CSV table of C-alpha atoms and ligand atoms in Angstrom, one decimal:
chain,number,residue,atom,x,y,z
U,28,MET,CA,212.1,-91.2,104.3
U,29,ASP,CA,215.5,-91.5,105.9
U,30,GLU,CA,216.8,-88.5,107.8
U,31,ILE,CA,220.2,-87.2,106.8
U,32,THR,CA,221.9,-86.8,110.2
U,33,PRO,CA,225.0,-84.6,110.7
U,34,GLU,CA,227.1,-87.9,110.8
U,35,LYS,CA,225.7,-88.9,107.5
U,36,ARG,CA,226.3,-85.4,106.1
U,37,GLU,CA,230.0,-85.7,107.1
U,38,ILE,CA,230.3,-89.0,105.2
U,39,ILE,CA,228.5,-87.4,102.2
U,40,ASP,CA,231.1,-84.6,102.2
U,41,LYS,CA,234.0,-87.0,102.4
U,42,ILE,CA,232.6,-89.1,99.5
U,43,ASN,CA,232.2,-86.0,97.3
U,44,LYS,CA,235.8,-85.1,98.0
U,45,LEU,CA,237.1,-88.7,97.5
U,46,LYS,CA,235.4,-89.3,94.2
U,47,LYS,CA,237.1,-86.2,92.7
U,48,GLU,CA,240.5,-87.4,94.0
U,49,LYS,CA,239.9,-90.9,92.6
U,50,ASN,CA,238.4,-89.7,89.3
U,51,ALA,CA,235.3,-91.8,90.1
U,52,VAL,CA,231.7,-91.3,88.9
U,53,ILE,CA,228.8,-92.3,91.1
U,54,LEU,CA,225.7,-93.6,89.3
U,55,VAL,CA,222.6,-93.9,91.4
U,56,HIS,CA,219.2,-95.6,90.6
U,57,ASN,CA,216.0,-93.7,91.5
U,58,TYR,CA,215.1,-96.3,94.1
U,59,GLN,CA,218.2,-95.7,96.2
U,60,ARG,CA,218.0,-94.0,99.7
U,61,PRO,CA,217.9,-90.2,99.8
U,62,GLU,CA,221.3,-90.2,101.5
U,63,ILE,CA,222.8,-91.8,98.4
U,64,TYR,CA,221.2,-89.2,96.1
U,65,GLU,CA,223.5,-86.7,97.8
U,66,VAL,CA,226.6,-88.2,96.2
U,67,ALA,CA,225.1,-89.0,92.8
U,68,ASP,CA,226.8,-87.7,89.6
U,69,HIS,CA,223.8,-89.2,87.7
U,70,LEU,CA,220.5,-90.3,89.1
U,71,GLY,CA,218.2,-92.2,86.8
U,72,ASP,CA,216.4,-95.2,85.5
U,73,SER,CA,218.0,-98.4,84.1
U,74,LEU,CA,218.3,-97.0,80.6
U,75,GLY,CA,219.5,-93.6,81.6
U,76,LEU,CA,222.2,-95.0,83.8
U,77,THR,CA,223.3,-97.6,81.3
U,78,ILE,CA,223.8,-94.8,78.8
U,79,LYS,CA,225.7,-92.7,81.3
U,80,ALA,CA,228.0,-95.7,81.9
U,81,THR,CA,229.0,-95.7,78.3
U,82,GLU,CA,229.6,-91.9,78.2
U,83,THR,CA,231.7,-91.4,81.4
U,84,LYS,CA,235.4,-90.5,81.2
U,85,ALA,CA,236.0,-91.5,84.8
U,86,ASP,CA,238.4,-94.3,85.7
U,87,THR,CA,236.1,-95.8,88.2
U,88,ILE,CA,232.3,-96.2,88.2
U,89,VAL,CA,230.6,-96.7,91.6
U,90,PHE,CA,227.2,-98.2,90.9
U,91,CYS,CA,224.6,-97.7,93.6
U,92,GLY,CA,221.9,-100.1,92.4
U,93,VAL,CA,221.2,-103.8,92.2
U,94,ASP,CA,223.5,-106.5,90.7
U,95,PHE,CA,222.4,-106.4,87.1
U,96,MET,CA,222.9,-102.7,86.9
U,97,ALA,CA,226.5,-102.8,88.1
U,98,GLU,CA,227.2,-105.8,85.9
U,99,SER,CA,225.9,-104.0,82.8
U,100,ALA,CA,228.2,-101.0,83.6
U,101,LYS,CA,231.1,-103.4,83.8
U,102,ILE,CA,230.1,-105.2,80.5
U,103,LEU,CA,230.0,-101.9,78.7
U,104,ASN,CA,233.3,-100.7,80.3
U,105,PRO,CA,235.6,-103.8,80.6
U,106,GLU,CA,238.6,-101.6,80.9
U,107,LYS,CA,237.2,-99.5,83.8
U,108,LYS,CA,237.0,-100.4,87.5
U,109,VAL,CA,233.3,-100.8,88.5
U,110,LEU,CA,232.6,-100.9,92.2
U,111,TRP,CA,229.3,-102.2,93.6
U,112,PRO,CA,229.1,-101.0,97.3
U,113,GLN,CA,226.9,-103.8,98.7
U,114,GLN,CA,227.0,-107.4,97.4
U,115,GLU,CA,223.7,-108.3,98.9
U,116,ALA,CA,221.8,-105.8,96.7
U,117,LYS,CA,220.6,-108.5,94.2
U,118,CYS,CA,217.4,-108.2,92.2
U,119,PRO,CA,215.2,-111.3,92.9
U,120,MET,CA,213.5,-111.0,89.5
U,121,ALA,CA,216.9,-111.1,87.7
U,122,GLN,CA,217.4,-114.5,89.4
U,123,MET,CA,214.2,-115.9,88.0
U,124,ALA,CA,215.8,-116.7,84.6
U,125,ASN,CA,219.0,-118.8,84.4
U,126,PRO,CA,221.0,-119.7,81.2
U,127,GLU,CA,220.3,-123.4,81.4
U,128,ALA,CA,216.5,-122.9,81.7
U,129,LEU,CA,216.6,-120.3,78.9
U,130,LYS,CA,218.5,-122.6,76.5
U,131,LYS,CA,216.0,-125.4,77.2
U,132,ARG,CA,213.0,-123.1,76.6
U,133,VAL,CA,214.5,-121.6,73.4
U,134,ALA,CA,215.2,-125.1,72.0
U,135,GLU,CA,211.6,-126.2,72.8
U,136,LEU,CA,210.0,-123.0,71.3
U,137,LYS,CA,212.1,-123.1,68.2
U,138,LYS,CA,210.4,-126.3,67.1
U,139,LYS,CA,207.2,-124.3,66.9
U,140,PHE,CA,208.6,-120.9,66.1
U,141,PRO,CA,211.9,-121.3,64.1
U,142,ASP,CA,212.3,-117.5,63.8
U,143,LEU,CA,212.2,-117.1,67.7
U,144,ALA,CA,214.2,-114.1,69.1
U,145,VAL,CA,215.1,-113.6,72.8
U,146,VAL,CA,214.6,-110.1,74.2
U,147,SER,CA,215.9,-109.8,77.7
U,148,TYR,CA,215.0,-107.1,80.2
U,149,VAL,CA,218.2,-105.6,81.6
U,150,ASN,CA,217.0,-107.1,84.9
U,151,THR,CA,218.9,-110.3,84.0
U,152,SER,CA,222.3,-111.8,84.7
U,153,ALA,CA,225.2,-111.3,82.2
U,154,ALA,CA,224.8,-115.0,81.3
U,155,VAL,CA,221.2,-114.6,80.2
U,156,LYS,CA,222.0,-111.4,78.3
U,157,ALA,CA,224.7,-113.3,76.5
U,158,LEU,CA,222.0,-115.7,75.2
U,159,SER,CA,219.8,-112.9,74.1
U,160,ASP,CA,219.4,-111.2,70.7
U,161,ILE,CA,218.9,-107.8,72.4
U,162,CYS,CA,218.2,-106.2,75.8
U,163,CYS,CA,215.5,-103.7,76.7
U,164,THR,CA,214.5,-101.6,79.7
U,165,SER,CA,211.1,-100.5,80.9
U,166,SER,CA,211.4,-97.3,78.9
U,167,ASN,CA,212.2,-98.9,75.5
U,168,ALA,CA,210.7,-102.4,75.5
U,169,LEU,CA,208.2,-101.8,72.7
U,170,LYS,CA,210.8,-100.0,70.5
U,171,VAL,CA,213.2,-102.9,71.0
U,172,VAL,CA,210.6,-105.5,70.1
U,173,GLU,CA,209.5,-103.6,67.0
U,174,SER,CA,213.2,-103.2,65.9
U,175,LEU,CA,213.5,-106.9,65.4
U,176,PRO,CA,212.6,-108.6,62.1
U,177,ASN,CA,211.4,-111.7,64.0
U,178,GLN,CA,207.6,-112.3,64.6
U,179,ASN,CA,208.0,-114.5,67.6
U,180,ILE,CA,209.7,-113.1,70.7
U,181,LEU,CA,210.6,-114.8,74.0
U,182,PHE,CA,210.5,-112.0,76.5
U,183,VAL,CA,212.6,-112.7,79.6
U,184,PRO,CA,212.1,-112.5,82.6
U,185,ASP,CA,209.2,-110.1,83.5
U,186,GLN,CA,205.8,-111.5,82.5
U,187,ASN,CA,204.1,-108.1,83.2
U,188,LEU,CA,206.4,-106.1,81.0
U,189,ALA,CA,206.0,-108.8,78.3
U,190,LYS,CA,202.1,-108.6,78.6
U,191,TYR,CA,202.3,-104.8,78.5
U,192,VAL,CA,204.4,-104.8,75.3
U,193,GLN,CA,201.9,-107.3,73.7
U,194,ARG,CA,199.2,-104.6,74.0
U,195,PHE,CA,200.9,-102.5,71.4
U,196,THR,CA,202.5,-105.0,68.9
U,197,LYS,CA,201.2,-107.5,66.4
U,198,LYS,CA,204.2,-109.7,67.2
U,199,ASN,CA,203.8,-112.8,69.3
U,200,ILE,CA,205.3,-112.1,72.7
U,201,ILE,CA,205.9,-115.2,74.8
U,202,PRO,CA,206.4,-114.2,78.4
U,203,TRP,CA,208.9,-115.8,80.8
U,204,GLU,CA,207.2,-116.5,84.2
U,205,GLY,CA,209.3,-114.0,86.2
U,206,PHE,CA,208.0,-111.0,88.1
U,207,CYS,CA,209.0,-108.3,90.6
U,208,TYR,CA,207.7,-108.9,94.1
U,209,VAL,CA,207.5,-105.2,94.7
U,210,HIS,CA,205.2,-104.5,91.8
U,211,HIS,CA,203.5,-107.9,91.1
U,212,THR,CA,202.3,-108.9,94.6
U,213,LYS,CA,201.5,-105.8,96.5
U,214,PHE,CA,199.0,-103.7,94.6
U,215,TYR,CA,195.3,-104.6,94.6
U,216,PRO,CA,192.8,-103.1,92.1
U,217,GLU,CA,190.0,-102.9,94.7
U,218,LEU,CA,192.1,-100.8,97.1
U,219,LEU,CA,193.3,-98.6,94.2
U,220,LYS,CA,189.7,-98.1,93.1
U,221,GLN,CA,188.7,-97.0,96.6
U,222,VAL,CA,191.5,-94.4,96.8
U,223,LYS,CA,190.8,-93.1,93.3
U,224,GLU,CA,187.1,-92.5,94.3
U,225,LYS,CA,188.3,-90.3,97.1
U,226,MET,CA,191.0,-88.6,95.0
U,227,SER,CA,189.3,-88.3,91.6
U,228,ASP,CA,191.6,-85.4,90.5
U,229,ALA,CA,194.7,-87.5,91.0
U,230,GLU,CA,196.3,-89.2,88.0
U,231,ILE,CA,197.6,-92.7,88.4
U,232,ILE,CA,201.2,-93.4,87.1
U,233,VAL,CA,202.4,-97.0,87.3
U,234,HIS,CA,205.5,-99.0,86.3
U,235,PRO,CA,205.0,-101.6,83.6
U,236,GLU,CA,206.2,-104.3,86.0
U,237,CYS,CA,202.7,-104.0,87.6
U,238,PRO,CA,200.1,-106.7,86.8
U,239,PRO,CA,197.7,-106.0,83.9
U,240,GLU,CA,194.7,-105.2,86.3
U,241,ILE,CA,196.7,-102.3,87.8
U,242,ILE,CA,197.9,-101.2,84.4
U,243,ASP,CA,194.3,-101.1,83.2
U,244,MET,CA,193.5,-98.5,85.8
U,245,ALA,CA,196.5,-96.3,85.1
U,246,ASP,CA,196.6,-92.9,83.3
U,247,HIS,CA,200.3,-93.4,82.5
U,248,VAL,CA,202.6,-96.4,82.4
U,249,THR,CA,206.3,-95.6,82.4
U,250,SER,CA,209.7,-96.2,83.7
U,251,THR,CA,210.9,-94.5,87.0
U,252,SER,CA,212.5,-91.6,85.2
U,253,GLY,CA,209.5,-91.4,82.8
U,254,MET,CA,207.3,-90.8,85.9
U,255,ILE,CA,209.2,-87.5,86.6
U,256,LYS,CA,208.6,-86.3,83.1
U,257,VAL,CA,204.9,-87.2,83.2
U,258,ALA,CA,204.5,-85.5,86.6
U,259,ARG,CA,206.2,-82.3,85.3
U,260,GLU,CA,204.2,-82.2,82.0
U,261,SER,CA,200.7,-83.2,83.3
U,262,LYS,CA,198.1,-80.6,84.3
U,263,ALA,CA,197.2,-82.7,87.4
U,264,LYS,CA,198.4,-81.6,90.8
U,265,ARG,CA,198.2,-84.9,92.6
U,266,PHE,CA,199.4,-88.4,91.6
U,267,LEU,CA,199.0,-91.9,92.8
U,268,ILE,CA,202.3,-93.8,92.1
U,269,GLY,CA,202.5,-97.5,91.5
U,270,THR,CA,206.1,-98.4,92.0
U,271,GLU,CA,208.7,-98.8,94.7
U,272,VAL,CA,208.0,-96.3,97.6
U,273,GLY,CA,211.4,-94.5,97.3
U,274,MET,CA,210.1,-93.0,94.1
U,275,ILE,CA,207.7,-90.8,96.1
U,276,TYR,CA,210.6,-88.9,97.6
U,277,ARG,CA,212.4,-88.6,94.3
U,278,LEU,CA,209.3,-87.2,92.6
U,279,GLN,CA,208.6,-84.8,95.4
U,280,LYS,CA,212.2,-83.5,95.2
U,281,GLU,CA,212.0,-83.1,91.4
U,282,VAL,CA,208.5,-81.7,91.2
U,283,PRO,CA,208.0,-79.9,94.5
U,284,ASP,CA,204.8,-78.0,93.6
U,285,LYS,CA,202.8,-81.2,93.1
U,286,GLU,CA,201.8,-84.0,95.5
U,287,PHE,CA,202.6,-87.7,95.2
U,288,PHE,CA,201.1,-90.7,97.0
U,289,THR,CA,201.9,-94.3,96.8
U,290,ILE,CA,199.0,-96.5,95.6
U,291,PRO,CA,197.8,-98.7,98.5
U,292,ASN,CA,200.3,-101.3,99.8
U,293,GLY,CA,203.2,-99.6,97.9
U,294,GLY,CA,206.2,-101.6,98.9
U,295,THR,CA,209.9,-101.3,99.4
U,296,CYS,CA,212.6,-103.0,97.3
U,297,ILE,CA,214.6,-104.4,100.2
U,298,GLN,CA,217.5,-105.2,97.9
U,299,MET,CA,217.8,-101.6,96.6
U,300,LYS,CA,217.7,-100.3,100.2
U,301,LYS,CA,220.6,-102.5,101.3
U,302,ILE,CA,223.1,-99.8,100.2
U,303,PHE,CA,223.8,-97.2,102.8
U,304,ILE,CA,226.0,-94.2,102.5
U,305,GLU,CA,228.7,-95.9,104.7
U,306,ASP,CA,228.9,-98.6,102.0
U,307,VAL,CA,229.6,-96.1,99.3
U,308,TYR,CA,232.4,-94.6,101.4
U,309,ASP,CA,233.9,-98.0,102.1
U,310,ALA,CA,233.7,-98.8,98.4
U,311,LEU,CA,235.8,-95.8,97.5
U,312,VAL,CA,238.3,-96.2,100.4
U,313,LYS,CA,238.7,-100.0,100.1
U,314,ASP,CA,238.2,-100.3,96.4
U,315,GLN,CA,235.3,-102.7,96.9
U,316,TYR,CA,233.5,-104.7,95.6
U,317,LYS,CA,235.0,-105.0,92.1
U,318,VAL,CA,232.5,-106.3,89.5
U,319,GLU,CA,234.0,-109.0,87.2
U,320,VAL,CA,232.3,-110.7,84.3
U,321,ASP,CA,234.0,-113.5,82.5
U,322,GLU,CA,235.3,-112.4,79.1
U,323,GLU,CA,233.4,-114.7,76.8
U,324,THR,CA,230.0,-114.0,78.6
U,325,ALA,CA,230.8,-110.2,78.7
U,326,ILE,CA,231.5,-110.0,74.9
U,327,LYS,CA,228.1,-111.6,74.0
U,328,ALA,CA,226.2,-109.7,76.7
U,329,LYS,CA,227.7,-106.5,75.4
U,330,GLN,CA,226.4,-107.1,71.9
U,331,ALA,CA,222.9,-107.4,73.3
U,332,LEU,CA,223.2,-104.2,75.4
U,333,GLN,CA,224.8,-102.2,72.6
U,334,LYS,CA,222.1,-103.2,70.1
U,335,MET,CA,219.6,-101.7,72.6
U,336,ILE,CA,221.7,-98.5,73.2
U,337,ALA,CA,222.0,-98.0,69.4
U,338,LEU,CA,218.2,-97.7,69.1
U,339,ARG,CA,217.9,-94.5,71.1
N,25,13P,P1,213.5,-98.5,85.7
N,25,13P,O1,214.4,-98.8,84.6
N,25,13P,O2,212.1,-98.0,85.3
N,25,13P,O3,214.2,-97.6,86.7
N,25,13P,O4,213.2,-99.8,86.5
N,25,13P,C1,214.1,-100.6,87.1
N,25,13P,C2,213.5,-101.5,88.1
N,25,13P,O5,214.2,-102.4,88.7
N,25,13P,C3,212.1,-101.4,88.4
N,25,13P,O6,211.7,-102.3,89.4
N,26,SF4,FE1,214.3,-106.0,91.1
N,26,SF4,FE2,211.8,-105.3,91.6
N,26,SF4,FE3,213.7,-104.4,93.1
N,26,SF4,FE4,213.3,-103.5,90.6
N,26,SF4,S1,212.0,-103.2,92.4
N,26,SF4,S2,215.3,-104.0,91.5
N,26,SF4,S3,212.7,-105.4,89.6
N,26,SF4,S4,213.1,-106.5,92.9
């Protein structure tokens, strides 16, 4: 966990003053650094923050999260200024699907499944969203799939979320081959089994981006904000958490009377951690980096996002 030094505290205070002067709102994803939590107007998961982006009256949205999150905020608020403090904070999974490959795959699949619909996880570019029937997040994927009249669904880009949804629906979910390196490659069932044997009272909560073998061992499978709700409501006192390590700090802060441990090999999302408090300060002072999405793409991507939001 990062220490909040007196120097950082000074910057936090300046940001909290500046954002009022500039009528800016700061949206912060749960995986961000603790120092960034200190300037958040809203802290949450992808769905929660997307909804907050549609509700804000601020002139400027500063989005502390990865590329697709800031882009979604801009798509939903074309008239507002959306600032993304660090241009290197790009989600690798979102780059695993591109519009050309998607068009090709859809054309192939439609020969076999003429009713094919495309559901894209919000962890996608605006261009991929623009080619999708509807978007989803980790907290509403099943609801989104079930809302469609189509029987055959191409689910882009996370194969693990796709396989997780398939467990609960009679529809045919065709997974894209993407994955999140933090969830897909770091957790091993054998190691988790060993830890669980030593901590039998602990409940296992994992993100649906985890591979099926890890999901099979979990007591709860949910989004990052869903984890906070589960931890509050459960009778258990200790939890093994299968997601990005920053979530341990977030859970501990929200539910201080319980204990949280990462499941073995819990990893860091390097891209999420590229944003430092100094970047947020610079974003407000220098008006950087403005998120822009070309109009034609944005109009289509907005339809896919709004269809999802309308389902809540
Ligand atoms: P949540 O929507 O659950 O916060 O997940 C976003 C994400 O990128 C998980 O890796
Ligand atoms: Fe992308 Fe994975 Fe990082 Fe989430 S944790 S932002 S899916 S790389």
